């Protein structure tokens, strides 16, 4: 079964017992930006607490590893309660207003971007090439301006992102991406179609929720720093007991490719 078919089943099951308030299709509008006040004061309090703790670890190199592109925090479970509390505030919103079904957190990354001389990896225009039903939620843990590594996506005049066709759909369709899912060779073509770069600046707590196949990149650090909490969610037909759990949530210890079978948690 491919993810789009599984997602339809998830929505049908969810609608049996829940009121759905879908405002727009994430297929058509794949990048959403939520300001710092959208999820309320409790959300901001948790972000502030996490921000202080994670910054302290990065500054003192506790549980951190650098690959020359980003500094990665290798112990997400150190912040398990804070992240679970954070998810309890915004994930139900995604269930009711974006997906129309239950979701769970399958991947969490905590990282600090770095100055880089040559754009490569996430600093290049790309898409993740997971199924379209996978959404990443990028939370700024400090104020982000033009110079400290803002997230950037390709958007039209209505500030809607563009989805790049994924070659990984599920058990039926699963192939490697052309050009390793890099997009530099297509930027001129997309510009001619009306898409232009849009940098997302914002205060601590700003959340960018985007379908993983939206054309996007991160910008190299020029000054200051940027810490990020990246929380990825997937649809599920049954409600999980906890949005994050060692049983179904991983970080850098496994690759970023989702399971080919959407029914496996």
PDB file of C-alpha atoms in Angstrom:
ATOM      1  CA  UNK A   1       0.000   0.000   0.000  1.00  0.00           C
ATOM      2  CA  UNK A   2       1.230   3.503  -0.790  1.00  0.00           C
ATOM      3  CA  UNK A   3       1.046   6.334   1.715  1.00  0.00           C
ATOM      4  CA  UNK A   4      -1.678   8.281  -0.101  1.00  0.00           C
ATOM      5  CA  UNK A   5      -4.011   5.260   0.017  1.00  0.00           C
ATOM      6  CA  UNK A   6      -3.188   4.627   3.670  1.00  0.00           C
ATOM      7  CA  UNK A   7      -3.843   8.281   4.459  1.00  0.00           C
ATOM      8  CA  UNK A   8      -7.358   7.978   3.003  1.00  0.00           C
ATOM      9  CA  UNK A   9      -8.021   5.028   5.314  1.00  0.00           C
ATOM     10  CA  UNK A  10      -6.670   6.996   8.281  1.00  0.00           C
ATOM     11  CA  UNK A  11      -9.028   9.887   7.568  1.00  0.00           C
ATOM     12  CA  UNK A  12     -12.043   7.625   7.245  1.00  0.00           C
ATOM     13  CA  UNK A  13     -11.273   5.971  10.574  1.00  0.00           C
ATOM     14  CA  UNK A  14     -10.677   9.310  12.300  1.00  0.00           C
ATOM     15  CA  UNK A  15     -13.947  10.782  11.035  1.00  0.00           C
ATOM     16  CA  UNK A  16     -15.915   8.029  12.801  1.00  0.00           C
ATOM     17  CA  UNK A  17     -15.227   9.555  16.214  1.00  0.00           C
ATOM     18  CA  UNK A  18     -13.807  13.045  15.592  1.00  0.00           C
ATOM     19  CA  UNK A  19     -14.969  16.324  14.152  1.00  0.00           C
ATOM     20  CA  UNK A  20     -12.687  17.379  11.305  1.00  0.00           C
ATOM     21  CA  UNK A  21     -11.896  20.999  10.488  1.00  0.00           C
ATOM     22  CA  UNK A  22      -9.655  20.829   7.427  1.00  0.00           C
ATOM     23  CA  UNK A  23      -9.022  24.345   6.124  1.00  0.00           C
ATOM     24  CA  UNK A  24      -6.808  23.583   3.146  1.00  0.00           C
ATOM     25  CA  UNK A  25      -4.991  20.728   1.525  1.00  0.00           C
ATOM     26  CA  UNK A  26      -1.325  20.422   2.428  1.00  0.00           C
ATOM     27  CA  UNK A  27      -0.774  19.001  -1.047  1.00  0.00           C
ATOM     28  CA  UNK A  28      -1.727  22.386  -2.522  1.00  0.00           C
ATOM     29  CA  UNK A  29      -0.296  24.607   0.219  1.00  0.00           C
ATOM     30  CA  UNK A  30       2.697  22.670   1.568  1.00  0.00           C
ATOM     31  CA  UNK A  31       4.354  25.322   3.756  1.00  0.00           C
ATOM     32  CA  UNK A  32       2.629  26.866   6.773  1.00  0.00           C
ATOM     33  CA  UNK A  33       4.179  29.389   9.135  1.00  0.00           C
ATOM     34  CA  UNK A  34       2.846  29.775  12.689  1.00  0.00           C
ATOM     35  CA  UNK A  35       3.928  32.809  14.690  1.00  0.00           C
ATOM     36  CA  UNK A  36       5.090  32.693  18.270  1.00  0.00           C
ATOM     37  CA  UNK A  37       1.657  33.329  19.766  1.00  0.00           C
ATOM     38  CA  UNK A  38      -0.372  30.895  17.670  1.00  0.00           C
ATOM     39  CA  UNK A  39      -0.237  27.960  20.114  1.00  0.00           C
ATOM     40  CA  UNK A  40      -0.482  30.043  23.264  1.00  0.00           C
ATOM     41  CA  UNK A  41       1.576  31.081  26.268  1.00  0.00           C
ATOM     42  CA  UNK A  42       2.241  27.546  27.502  1.00  0.00           C
ATOM     43  CA  UNK A  43       3.844  26.693  24.152  1.00  0.00           C
ATOM     44  CA  UNK A  44       6.145  29.703  24.432  1.00  0.00           C
ATOM     45  CA  UNK A  45       7.084  28.828  27.997  1.00  0.00           C
ATOM     46  CA  UNK A  46       8.157  25.340  26.926  1.00  0.00           C
ATOM     47  CA  UNK A  47      10.097  26.721  23.959  1.00  0.00           C
ATOM     48  CA  UNK A  48      11.920  29.167  26.228  1.00  0.00           C
ATOM     49  CA  UNK A  49      12.821  26.374  28.651  1.00  0.00           C
ATOM     50  CA  UNK A  50      14.027  24.095  25.855  1.00  0.00           C
ATOM     51  CA  UNK A  51      15.927  26.931  24.230  1.00  0.00           C
ATOM     52  CA  UNK A  52      17.967  27.605  27.375  1.00  0.00           C
ATOM     53  CA  UNK A  53      18.759  23.928  27.989  1.00  0.00           C
ATOM     54  CA  UNK A  54      19.692  23.128  24.390  1.00  0.00           C
ATOM     55  CA  UNK A  55      21.790  26.280  23.976  1.00  0.00           C
ATOM     56  CA  UNK A  56      23.705  25.390  27.135  1.00  0.00           C
ATOM     57  CA  UNK A  57      24.482  21.926  25.759  1.00  0.00           C
ATOM     58  CA  UNK A  58      25.623  23.285  22.391  1.00  0.00           C
ATOM     59  CA  UNK A  59      27.731  26.013  24.001  1.00  0.00           C
ATOM     60  CA  UNK A  60      29.440  23.522  26.323  1.00  0.00           C
ATOM     61  CA  UNK A  61      29.534  20.669  23.753  1.00  0.00           C
ATOM     62  CA  UNK A  62      27.497  18.261  25.868  1.00  0.00           C
ATOM     63  CA  UNK A  63      25.989  15.294  23.939  1.00  0.00           C
ATOM     64  CA  UNK A  64      26.856  17.009  20.660  1.00  0.00           C
ATOM     65  CA  UNK A  65      28.492  15.903  17.428  1.00  0.00           C
ATOM     66  CA  UNK A  66      29.543  17.982  14.419  1.00  0.00           C
ATOM     67  CA  UNK A  67      29.814  16.772  10.831  1.00  0.00           C
ATOM     68  CA  UNK A  68      31.195  20.094   9.590  1.00  0.00           C
ATOM     69  CA  UNK A  69      27.768  21.141   8.342  1.00  0.00           C
ATOM     70  CA  UNK A  70      25.680  21.112  11.504  1.00  0.00           C
ATOM     71  CA  UNK A  71      26.166  20.471  15.196  1.00  0.00           C
ATOM     72  CA  UNK A  72      23.773  17.687  16.189  1.00  0.00           C
ATOM     73  CA  UNK A  73      22.405  16.984  19.640  1.00  0.00           C
ATOM     74  CA  UNK A  74      22.620  13.236  20.094  1.00  0.00           C
ATOM     75  CA  UNK A  75      20.341  12.801  23.136  1.00  0.00           C
ATOM     76  CA  UNK A  76      16.781  13.877  22.391  1.00  0.00           C
ATOM     77  CA  UNK A  77      15.492  11.791  25.345  1.00  0.00           C
ATOM     78  CA  UNK A  78      17.188  14.190  27.707  1.00  0.00           C
ATOM     79  CA  UNK A  79      14.319  16.535  26.793  1.00  0.00           C
ATOM     80  CA  UNK A  80      11.591  13.901  26.517  1.00  0.00           C
ATOM     81  CA  UNK A  81       9.066  15.520  28.854  1.00  0.00           C
ATOM     82  CA  UNK A  82       9.480  19.006  27.409  1.00  0.00           C
ATOM     83  CA  UNK A  83       9.134  17.775  23.823  1.00  0.00           C
ATOM     84  CA  UNK A  84       6.131  15.601  24.670  1.00  0.00           C
ATOM     85  CA  UNK A  85       4.468  18.600  26.349  1.00  0.00           C
ATOM     86  CA  UNK A  86       5.236  20.716  23.294  1.00  0.00           C
ATOM     87  CA  UNK A  87       3.780  18.089  20.954  1.00  0.00           C
ATOM     88  CA  UNK A  88       0.617  17.881  23.064  1.00  0.00           C
ATOM     89  CA  UNK A  89      -0.010  21.540  22.186  1.00  0.00           C
ATOM     90  CA  UNK A  90       0.533  21.601  18.429  1.00  0.00           C
ATOM     91  CA  UNK A  91       0.128  18.013  17.170  1.00  0.00           C
ATOM     92  CA  UNK A  92      -3.631  17.869  17.987  1.00  0.00           C
ATOM     93  CA  UNK A  93      -3.999  21.016  15.875  1.00  0.00           C
ATOM     94  CA  UNK A  94      -2.312  19.241  12.969  1.00  0.00           C
ATOM     95  CA  UNK A  95      -4.602  16.236  13.437  1.00  0.00           C
ATOM     96  CA  UNK A  96      -7.784  18.298  13.397  1.00  0.00           C
ATOM     97  CA  UNK A  97      -6.921  21.092  10.976  1.00  0.00           C
ATOM     98  CA  UNK A  98      -4.223  19.800   8.624  1.00  0.00           C
ATOM     99  CA  UNK A  99      -4.380  15.999   8.381  1.00  0.00           C
ATOM    100  CA  UNK A 100      -7.885  15.090   9.501  1.00  0.00           C
ATOM    101  CA  UNK A 101      -6.481  11.926  11.081  1.00  0.00           C
ATOM    102  CA  UNK A 102      -4.257  10.737  13.917  1.00  0.00           C
ATOM    103  CA  UNK A 103      -0.524  11.322  13.603  1.00  0.00           C
ATOM    104  CA  UNK A 104       2.548  10.444  15.623  1.00  0.00           C
ATOM    105  CA  UNK A 105       6.125  11.702  15.815  1.00  0.00           C
ATOM    106  CA  UNK A 106       8.528   9.356  14.040  1.00  0.00           C
ATOM    107  CA  UNK A 107      11.642  11.532  13.915  1.00  0.00           C
ATOM    108  CA  UNK A 108      13.163  14.373  15.960  1.00  0.00           C
ATOM    109  CA  UNK A 109      16.303  16.309  15.144  1.00  0.00           C
ATOM    110  CA  UNK A 110      17.929  18.933  17.370  1.00  0.00           C
ATOM    111  CA  UNK A 111      20.720  20.883  15.696  1.00  0.00           C
ATOM    112  CA  UNK A 112      22.675  24.101  15.344  1.00  0.00           C
ATOM    113  CA  UNK A 113      23.592  25.336  11.876  1.00  0.00           C
ATOM    114  CA  UNK A 114      27.139  26.400  11.021  1.00  0.00           C
ATOM    115  CA  UNK A 115      29.010  28.696   8.635  1.00  0.00           C
ATOM    116  CA  UNK A 116      29.831  26.739   5.466  1.00  0.00           C
ATOM    117  CA  UNK A 117      31.908  27.840   2.470  1.00  0.00           C
ATOM    118  CA  UNK A 118      30.153  25.706  -0.131  1.00  0.00           C
ATOM    119  CA  UNK A 119      26.467  24.877  -0.209  1.00  0.00           C
ATOM    120  CA  UNK A 120      25.906  21.135   0.081  1.00  0.00           C
ATOM    121  CA  UNK A 121      23.477  18.740   1.777  1.00  0.00           C
ATOM    122  CA  UNK A 122      20.588  20.672   3.373  1.00  0.00           C
ATOM    123  CA  UNK A 123      22.149  23.977   2.303  1.00  0.00           C
ATOM    124  CA  UNK A 124      21.340  23.107  -1.330  1.00  0.00           C
ATOM    125  CA  UNK A 125      17.876  23.429  -2.840  1.00  0.00           C
ATOM    126  CA  UNK A 126      16.285  20.009  -2.367  1.00  0.00           C
ATOM    127  CA  UNK A 127      13.289  17.957  -1.320  1.00  0.00           C
ATOM    128  CA  UNK A 128      13.439  15.025   1.091  1.00  0.00           C
ATOM    129  CA  UNK A 129      11.838  12.437  -1.213  1.00  0.00           C
ATOM    130  CA  UNK A 130       9.712  10.782   1.436  1.00  0.00           C
ATOM    131  CA  UNK A 131       5.984  10.340   0.743  1.00  0.00           C
ATOM    132  CA  UNK A 132       4.021  13.608   0.621  1.00  0.00           C
ATOM    133  CA  UNK A 133       2.086  12.678   3.746  1.00  0.00           C
ATOM    134  CA  UNK A 134       5.171  13.281   5.910  1.00  0.00           C
ATOM    135  CA  UNK A 135       5.301  16.764   7.465  1.00  0.00           C
ATOM    136  CA  UNK A 136       8.232  18.389   9.249  1.00  0.00           C
ATOM    137  CA  UNK A 137       7.697  20.983  11.956  1.00  0.00           C
ATOM    138  CA  UNK A 138      10.692  23.249  12.342  1.00  0.00           C
ATOM    139  CA  UNK A 139      10.734  25.297  15.559  1.00  0.00           C
ATOM    140  CA  UNK A 140      13.182  28.173  15.951  1.00  0.00           C
ATOM    141  CA  UNK A 141      14.775  28.057  19.414  1.00  0.00           C
ATOM    142  CA  UNK A 142      16.130  31.600  19.092  1.00  0.00           C
ATOM    143  CA  UNK A 143      15.301  34.702  17.066  1.00  0.00           C
ATOM    144  CA  UNK A 144      16.219  34.189  13.402  1.00  0.00           C
ATOM    145  CA  UNK A 145      16.977  36.995  10.968  1.00  0.00           C
ATOM    146  CA  UNK A 146      18.501  37.277   7.513  1.00  0.00           C
ATOM    147  CA  UNK A 147      22.038  36.543   8.733  1.00  0.00           C
ATOM    148  CA  UNK A 148      21.615  33.636  11.151  1.00  0.00           C
ATOM    149  CA  UNK A 149      20.560  30.816   8.903  1.00  0.00           C
ATOM    150  CA  UNK A 150      16.874  31.296   8.039  1.00  0.00           C
ATOM    151  CA  UNK A 151      14.852  28.472   6.482  1.00  0.00           C
ATOM    152  CA  UNK A 152      14.036  29.190   2.838  1.00  0.00           C
ATOM    153  CA  UNK A 153      11.484  27.752   0.434  1.00  0.00           C
ATOM    154  CA  UNK A 154      10.356  28.367  -3.137  1.00  0.00           C
ATOM    155  CA  UNK A 155       6.993  30.128  -3.237  1.00  0.00           C
ATOM    156  CA  UNK A 156       4.623  31.691  -5.719  1.00  0.00           C
ATOM    157  CA  UNK A 157       3.129  35.190  -5.426  1.00  0.00           C
ATOM    158  CA  UNK A 158       0.544  33.867  -2.956  1.00  0.00           C
ATOM    159  CA  UNK A 159       3.434  32.597  -0.795  1.00  0.00           C
ATOM    160  CA  UNK A 160       2.470  29.003  -1.435  1.00  0.00           C
ATOM    161  CA  UNK A 161       5.280  26.495  -1.728  1.00  0.00           C
ATOM    162  CA  UNK A 162       5.745  23.998  -4.507  1.00  0.00           C
ATOM    163  CA  UNK A 163       5.791  20.216  -4.056  1.00  0.00           C
ATOM    164  CA  UNK A 164       8.368  18.269  -6.026  1.00  0.00           C
ATOM    165  CA  UNK A 165       7.203  14.835  -7.144  1.00  0.00           C
ATOM    166  CA  UNK A 166       8.486  12.120  -4.837  1.00  0.00           C
ATOM    167  CA  UNK A 167       9.734   8.796  -6.179  1.00  0.00           C
ATOM    168  CA  UNK A 168       9.071   7.129  -2.830  1.00  0.00           C
ATOM    169  CA  UNK A 169       5.350   6.549  -2.352  1.00  0.00           C
ATOM    170  CA  UNK A 170       5.106   3.295  -0.397  1.00  0.00           C
ATOM    171  CA  UNK A 171       5.167  -0.452  -0.910  1.00  0.00           C
ATOM    172  CA  UNK A 172       3.948  -0.128  -4.517  1.00  0.00           C
ATOM    173  CA  UNK A 173       6.169   2.740  -5.674  1.00  0.00           C
ATOM    174  CA  UNK A 174       9.648   3.135  -4.182  1.00  0.00           C
ATOM    175  CA  UNK A 175      12.568   4.331  -6.318  1.00  0.00           C
ATOM    176  CA  UNK A 176      15.683   6.490  -5.845  1.00  0.00           C
ATOM    177  CA  UNK A 177      15.253  10.190  -6.550  1.00  0.00           C
ATOM    178  CA  UNK A 178      16.747  11.687  -9.706  1.00  0.00           C
ATOM    179  CA  UNK A 179      19.812  13.852  -8.974  1.00  0.00           C
ATOM    180  CA  UNK A 180      19.649  12.615  -5.357  1.00  0.00           C
ATOM    181  CA  UNK A 181      16.676  14.976  -4.813  1.00  0.00           C
ATOM    182  CA  UNK A 182      18.850  18.092  -5.415  1.00  0.00           C
ATOM    183  CA  UNK A 183      17.153  20.917  -7.343  1.00  0.00           C
ATOM    184  CA  UNK A 184      19.809  23.424  -8.420  1.00  0.00           C
ATOM    185  CA  UNK A 185      19.390  22.342 -12.039  1.00  0.00           C
ATOM    186  CA  UNK A 186      15.667  23.230 -11.902  1.00  0.00           C
ATOM    187  CA  UNK A 187      15.771  26.645 -10.219  1.00  0.00           C
ATOM    188  CA  UNK A 188      15.686  28.602 -13.495  1.00  0.00           C
ATOM    189  CA  UNK A 189      12.774  26.506 -14.766  1.00  0.00           C
ATOM    190  CA  UNK A 190      10.817  27.032 -11.515  1.00  0.00           C
ATOM    191  CA  UNK A 191      11.604  30.761 -11.582  1.00  0.00           C
ATOM    192  CA  UNK A 192      10.070  30.967 -15.050  1.00  0.00           C
ATOM    193  CA  UNK A 193       6.938  29.376 -13.568  1.00  0.00           C
ATOM    194  CA  UNK A 194       6.668  32.144 -10.991  1.00  0.00           C
ATOM    195  CA  UNK A 195       8.446  30.603  -8.012  1.00  0.00           C
ATOM    196  CA  UNK A 196      11.002  32.610  -6.095  1.00  0.00           C
ATOM    197  CA  UNK A 197      13.008  32.143  -2.871  1.00  0.00           C
ATOM    198  CA  UNK A 198      11.282  33.114   0.375  1.00  0.00           C
ATOM    199  CA  UNK A 199      13.335  33.311   3.586  1.00  0.00           C
ATOM    200  CA  UNK A 200      11.483  32.733   6.855  1.00  0.00           C
ATOM    201  CA  UNK A 201      12.684  34.993   9.633  1.00  0.00           C
ATOM    202  CA  UNK A 202      10.976  35.093  13.000  1.00  0.00           C
ATOM    203  CA  UNK A 203      11.176  35.232  16.749  1.00  0.00           C
ATOM    204  CA  UNK A 204      11.974  32.329  19.034  1.00  0.00           C
ATOM    205  CA  UNK A 205       9.062  29.863  18.850  1.00  0.00           C
ATOM    206  CA  UNK A 206       8.207  30.478  15.191  1.00  0.00           C
ATOM    207  CA  UNK A 207       7.160  27.143  13.656  1.00  0.00           C
ATOM    208  CA  UNK A 208       7.467  26.269   9.976  1.00  0.00           C
ATOM    209  CA  UNK A 209       5.312  23.249   9.176  1.00  0.00           C
ATOM    210  CA  UNK A 210       6.076  21.902   5.727  1.00  0.00           C
ATOM    211  CA  UNK A 211       5.532  18.847   3.595  1.00  0.00           C
ATOM    212  CA  UNK A 212       8.937  17.227   3.277  1.00  0.00           C
ATOM    213  CA  UNK A 213       8.839  17.481  -0.529  1.00  0.00           C
ATOM    214  CA  UNK A 214       8.365  21.233  -0.637  1.00  0.00           C
ATOM    215  CA  UNK A 215      11.392  22.754  -2.372  1.00  0.00           C
ATOM    216  CA  UNK A 216      13.499  24.146   0.457  1.00  0.00           C
ATOM    217  CA  UNK A 217      16.947  24.725   1.915  1.00  0.00           C
ATOM    218  CA  UNK A 218      18.658  26.177   4.966  1.00  0.00           C
ATOM    219  CA  UNK A 219      21.004  29.147   4.667  1.00  0.00           C
ATOM    220  CA  UNK A 220      24.565  29.079   5.995  1.00  0.00           C
ATOM    221  CA  UNK A 221      25.237  30.951   9.201  1.00  0.00           C
ATOM    222  CA  UNK A 222      26.787  34.400   8.707  1.00  0.00           C
ATOM    223  CA  UNK A 223      26.587  35.724  12.249  1.00  0.00           C
ATOM    224  CA  UNK A 224      25.137  34.721  15.610  1.00  0.00           C
ATOM    225  CA  UNK A 225      23.682  31.223  15.916  1.00  0.00           C
ATOM    226  CA  UNK A 226      20.531  29.271  15.118  1.00  0.00           C
ATOM    227  CA  UNK A 227      19.237  26.337  17.163  1.00  0.00           C
ATOM    228  CA  UNK A 228      16.364  24.261  15.820  1.00  0.00           C
ATOM    229  CA  UNK A 229      13.972  21.554  16.984  1.00  0.00           C
ATOM    230  CA  UNK A 230      12.730  19.575  13.977  1.00  0.00           C
ATOM    231  CA  UNK A 231       9.736  17.319  14.705  1.00  0.00           C
ATOM    232  CA  UNK A 232       8.477  15.036  11.909  1.00  0.00           C
ATOM    233  CA  UNK A 233       5.006  13.514  11.938  1.00  0.00           C
ATOM    234  CA  UNK A 234       3.295  10.689  10.055  1.00  0.00           C
ATOM    235  CA  UNK A 235      -0.365   9.645   9.729  1.00  0.00           C
ATOM    236  CA  UNK A 236      -1.604   6.602  11.618  1.00  0.00           C
ATOM    237  CA  UNK A 237      -4.922   4.781  11.613  1.00  0.00           C
ATOM    238  CA  UNK A 238      -4.891   4.281  15.397  1.00  0.00           C
ATOM    239  CA  UNK A 239      -4.228   6.870  18.067  1.00  0.00           C
ATOM    240  CA  UNK A 240      -0.890   6.373  19.836  1.00  0.00           C
ATOM    241  CA  UNK A 241      -0.598   6.538  23.621  1.00  0.00           C
ATOM    242  CA  UNK A 242       2.169   9.118  23.435  1.00  0.00           C
ATOM    243  CA  UNK A 243       3.147  11.304  20.491  1.00  0.00           C
ATOM    244  CA  UNK A 244       6.837  10.595  21.112  1.00  0.00           C
ATOM    245  CA  UNK A 245       8.193   7.288  22.368  1.00  0.00           C
ATOM    246  CA  UNK A 246      11.381   5.207  22.004  1.00  0.00           C
ATOM    247  CA  UNK A 247       9.135   2.595  20.378  1.00  0.00           C
ATOM    248  CA  UNK A 248       8.347   4.784  17.370  1.00  0.00           C
ATOM    249  CA  UNK A 249      10.502   7.945  17.538  1.00  0.00           C
ATOM    250  CA  UNK A 250      14.133   8.069  16.440  1.00  0.00           C
ATOM    251  CA  UNK A 251      16.786  10.708  15.794  1.00  0.00           C
ATOM    252  CA  UNK A 252      20.246  10.580  14.220  1.00  0.00           C
ATOM    253  CA  UNK A 253      20.783   6.915  15.061  1.00  0.00           C
ATOM    254  CA  UNK A 254      18.719   5.925  12.003  1.00  0.00           C
ATOM    255  CA  UNK A 255      18.466   7.351   8.494  1.00  0.00           C
ATOM    256  CA  UNK A 256      15.815   9.887   7.546  1.00  0.00           C
ATOM    257  CA  UNK A 257      14.010   7.643   5.053  1.00  0.00           C
ATOM    258  CA  UNK A 258      10.601   6.541   6.378  1.00  0.00           C
ATOM    259  CA  UNK A 259       9.524   2.923   6.437  1.00  0.00           C
ATOM    260  CA  UNK A 260       8.326   1.845   3.011  1.00  0.00           C
ATOM    261  CA  UNK A 261       5.213   0.317   4.591  1.00  0.00           C
ATOM    262  CA  UNK A 262       2.929   3.100   5.931  1.00  0.00           C
ATOM    263  CA  UNK A 263       1.115   0.685   8.249  1.00  0.00           C
ATOM    264  CA  UNK A 264       4.244  -0.016  10.309  1.00  0.00           C
ATOM    265  CA  UNK A 265       4.755   2.275  13.289  1.00  0.00           C
TER     266      UNK A 265
END
